[in-house]
Amino acid sequence: MGLFITLLAQLGEKEAYAVRSSATAEDLPLASFAGQQDTYLNVIGKEAILQHVTSVGLRCLPSAP
């Protein structure tokens, strides 16, 4: 998470970003379906960005039994 915070500080926390899923099944050698599970547009601010990154990351994990 430290690298993410560093990059965000360099790019600017007040810029709008897109946060989207990218699971292994969404990125194939000949096709990309990134964002098929979740996509959030115009996310602004460190807290909002971290919230959406965490949300997208957790949804891409397999469900617990």
Short mmCIF file of N, CA and C in Angstrom, two decimals:
data_model
loop_
_atom_site.label_atom_id
_atom_site.label_comp_id
_atom_site.label_asym_id
_atom_site.label_seq_id
_atom_site.Cartn_x
_atom_site.Cartn_y
_atom_site.Cartn_z
N MET A 1 0.84 -1.20 0.00
CA MET A 1 0.00 0.00 0.00
C MET A 1 0.87 1.25 0.00
N GLY A 2 2.09 1.15 0.52
CA GLY A 2 2.98 2.30 0.57
C GLY A 2 3.31 2.84 -0.81
N LEU A 3 3.55 1.95 -1.77
CA LEU A 3 3.84 2.38 -3.14
C LEU A 3 2.64 3.10 -3.73
N PHE A 4 1.46 2.59 -3.45
CA PHE A 4 0.23 3.23 -3.94
C PHE A 4 0.11 4.66 -3.41
N ILE A 5 0.35 4.85 -2.14
CA ILE A 5 0.27 6.18 -1.53
C ILE A 5 1.31 7.11 -2.14
N THR A 6 2.50 6.59 -2.38
CA THR A 6 3.56 7.39 -3.00
C THR A 6 3.17 7.82 -4.41
N LEU A 7 2.66 6.88 -5.19
CA LEU A 7 2.24 7.21 -6.56
C LEU A 7 1.09 8.21 -6.57
N LEU A 8 0.15 8.02 -5.68
CA LEU A 8 -0.98 8.94 -5.60
C LEU A 8 -0.52 10.34 -5.24
N ALA A 9 0.45 10.45 -4.36
CA ALA A 9 0.99 11.76 -3.98
C ALA A 9 1.68 12.42 -5.18
N GLN A 10 2.34 11.64 -6.00
CA GLN A 10 3.03 12.17 -7.18
C GLN A 10 2.04 12.57 -8.27
N LEU A 11 1.00 11.77 -8.45
CA LEU A 11 0.03 12.03 -9.53
C LEU A 11 -0.99 13.09 -9.15
N GLY A 12 -1.28 13.19 -7.87
CA GLY A 12 -2.24 14.19 -7.40
C GLY A 12 -3.50 13.57 -6.83
N GLU A 13 -3.77 13.86 -5.58
CA GLU A 13 -4.94 13.31 -4.91
C GLU A 13 -6.24 13.97 -5.36
N LYS A 14 -6.15 15.12 -5.98
CA LYS A 14 -7.36 15.84 -6.36
C LYS A 14 -7.78 15.57 -7.81
N GLU A 15 -7.03 14.69 -8.49
CA GLU A 15 -7.39 14.29 -9.85
C GLU A 15 -8.49 13.23 -9.78
N ALA A 16 -9.22 13.07 -10.87
CA ALA A 16 -10.25 12.03 -10.95
C ALA A 16 -9.63 10.77 -11.54
N TYR A 17 -9.95 9.62 -10.95
CA TYR A 17 -9.39 8.35 -11.38
C TYR A 17 -10.50 7.34 -11.64
N ALA A 18 -10.17 6.34 -12.43
CA ALA A 18 -11.05 5.20 -12.63
C ALA A 18 -10.46 4.04 -11.84
N VAL A 19 -11.28 3.35 -11.11
CA VAL A 19 -10.86 2.16 -10.37
C VAL A 19 -11.67 1.00 -10.93
N ARG A 20 -10.97 -0.01 -11.41
CA ARG A 20 -11.69 -1.14 -12.00
C ARG A 20 -11.03 -2.46 -11.66
N SER A 21 -11.82 -3.50 -11.70
CA SER A 21 -11.32 -4.83 -11.38
C SER A 21 -10.42 -5.32 -12.51
N SER A 22 -9.55 -6.24 -12.18
CA SER A 22 -8.68 -6.86 -13.17
C SER A 22 -8.21 -8.21 -12.63
N ALA A 23 -9.12 -9.14 -12.60
CA ALA A 23 -8.80 -10.49 -12.13
C ALA A 23 -8.11 -11.26 -13.25
N THR A 24 -7.48 -12.38 -12.91
CA THR A 24 -6.74 -13.15 -13.91
C THR A 24 -7.65 -13.60 -15.05
N ALA A 25 -8.89 -13.90 -14.77
CA ALA A 25 -9.82 -14.33 -15.82
C ALA A 25 -10.24 -13.17 -16.72
N GLU A 26 -9.97 -11.94 -16.30
CA GLU A 26 -10.33 -10.78 -17.10
C GLU A 26 -9.21 -10.36 -18.06
N ASP A 27 -8.02 -10.88 -17.86
CA ASP A 27 -6.87 -10.53 -18.70
C ASP A 27 -6.33 -11.79 -19.36
N LEU A 28 -6.70 -11.99 -20.61
CA LEU A 28 -6.28 -13.15 -21.37
C LEU A 28 -5.24 -12.73 -22.40
N PRO A 29 -4.49 -13.67 -22.95
CA PRO A 29 -3.45 -13.31 -23.92
C PRO A 29 -3.97 -12.54 -25.14
N LEU A 30 -5.17 -12.82 -25.59
CA LEU A 30 -5.69 -12.18 -26.79
C LEU A 30 -6.86 -11.24 -26.54
N ALA A 31 -7.25 -11.07 -25.30
CA ALA A 31 -8.39 -10.19 -25.00
C ALA A 31 -8.29 -9.70 -23.57
N SER A 32 -8.85 -8.53 -23.33
CA SER A 32 -8.88 -7.99 -21.97
C SER A 32 -10.30 -7.59 -21.63
N PHE A 33 -10.73 -7.99 -20.47
CA PHE A 33 -12.06 -7.66 -19.99
C PHE A 33 -11.97 -6.91 -18.67
N ALA A 34 -10.89 -6.19 -18.46
CA ALA A 34 -10.69 -5.46 -17.21
C ALA A 34 -11.88 -4.56 -16.93
N GLY A 35 -12.31 -4.56 -15.70
CA GLY A 35 -13.45 -3.73 -15.31
C GLY A 35 -14.78 -4.42 -15.46
N GLN A 36 -14.78 -5.65 -15.93
CA GLN A 36 -16.04 -6.36 -16.14
C GLN A 36 -16.77 -6.59 -14.82
N GLN A 37 -16.04 -6.83 -13.75
CA GLN A 37 -16.68 -7.08 -12.46
C GLN A 37 -17.11 -5.78 -11.78
N ASP A 38 -16.19 -4.82 -11.70
CA ASP A 38 -16.48 -3.54 -11.05
C ASP A 38 -15.73 -2.42 -11.75
N THR A 39 -16.38 -1.29 -11.93
CA THR A 39 -15.73 -0.10 -12.47
C THR A 39 -16.32 1.11 -11.78
N TYR A 40 -15.45 1.98 -11.27
CA TYR A 40 -15.87 3.23 -10.64
C TYR A 40 -15.14 4.35 -11.36
N LEU A 41 -15.88 5.33 -11.84
CA LEU A 41 -15.30 6.44 -12.58
C LEU A 41 -15.32 7.71 -11.74
N ASN A 42 -14.40 8.62 -12.05
CA ASN A 42 -14.34 9.93 -11.40
C ASN A 42 -14.21 9.83 -9.88
N VAL A 43 -13.35 8.95 -9.43
CA VAL A 43 -13.08 8.78 -8.00
C VAL A 43 -12.02 9.82 -7.62
N ILE A 44 -12.34 10.66 -6.66
CA ILE A 44 -11.45 11.75 -6.27
C ILE A 44 -11.17 11.69 -4.77
N GLY A 45 -9.91 11.88 -4.40
CA GLY A 45 -9.51 11.92 -2.99
C GLY A 45 -8.95 10.60 -2.52
N LYS A 46 -7.91 10.69 -1.69
CA LYS A 46 -7.21 9.50 -1.22
C LYS A 46 -8.14 8.50 -0.54
N GLU A 47 -8.98 8.97 0.34
CA GLU A 47 -9.87 8.05 1.07
C GLU A 47 -10.83 7.33 0.13
N ALA A 48 -11.43 8.06 -0.81
CA ALA A 48 -12.37 7.45 -1.76
C ALA A 48 -11.65 6.46 -2.66
N ILE A 49 -10.45 6.83 -3.11
CA ILE A 49 -9.69 5.93 -3.98
C ILE A 49 -9.33 4.66 -3.23
N LEU A 50 -8.83 4.78 -2.02
CA LEU A 50 -8.48 3.60 -1.22
C LEU A 50 -9.71 2.74 -0.94
N GLN A 51 -10.84 3.36 -0.68
CA GLN A 51 -12.08 2.61 -0.43
C GLN A 51 -12.46 1.78 -1.64
N HIS A 52 -12.42 2.38 -2.84
CA HIS A 52 -12.81 1.66 -4.04
C HIS A 52 -11.78 0.60 -4.44
N VAL A 53 -10.50 0.90 -4.27
CA VAL A 53 -9.46 -0.10 -4.56
C VAL A 53 -9.65 -1.31 -3.65
N THR A 54 -9.90 -1.07 -2.38
CA THR A 54 -10.12 -2.17 -1.43
C THR A 54 -11.38 -2.95 -1.81
N SER A 55 -12.45 -2.25 -2.14
CA SER A 55 -13.71 -2.89 -2.50
C SER A 55 -13.54 -3.77 -3.73
N VAL A 56 -12.91 -3.24 -4.76
CA VAL A 56 -12.69 -4.00 -5.99
C VAL A 56 -11.80 -5.20 -5.71
N GLY A 57 -10.76 -5.01 -4.93
CA GLY A 57 -9.84 -6.10 -4.61
C GLY A 57 -10.53 -7.23 -3.86
N LEU A 58 -11.36 -6.89 -2.92
CA LEU A 58 -12.05 -7.91 -2.12
C LEU A 58 -13.07 -8.67 -2.96
N ARG A 59 -13.72 -8.01 -3.90
CA ARG A 59 -14.71 -8.69 -4.74
C ARG A 59 -14.08 -9.65 -5.71
N CYS A 60 -12.81 -9.46 -6.02
CA CYS A 60 -12.12 -10.34 -6.96
C CYS A 60 -11.62 -11.62 -6.30
N LEU A 61 -11.62 -11.64 -4.95
CA LEU A 61 -11.17 -12.83 -4.24
C LEU A 61 -12.27 -13.88 -4.22
N PRO A 62 -11.89 -15.15 -4.20
CA PRO A 62 -12.92 -16.20 -4.11
C PRO A 62 -13.70 -16.08 -2.80
N SER A 63 -14.94 -16.46 -2.83
CA SER A 63 -15.79 -16.42 -1.64
C SER A 63 -15.34 -17.48 -0.64
N ALA A 64 -15.46 -17.13 0.61
CA ALA A 64 -15.13 -18.10 1.66
C ALA A 64 -16.23 -19.16 1.73
N PRO A 65 -15.86 -20.39 2.04
CA PRO A 65 -16.87 -21.47 2.11
C PRO A 65 -17.81 -21.28 3.27
#
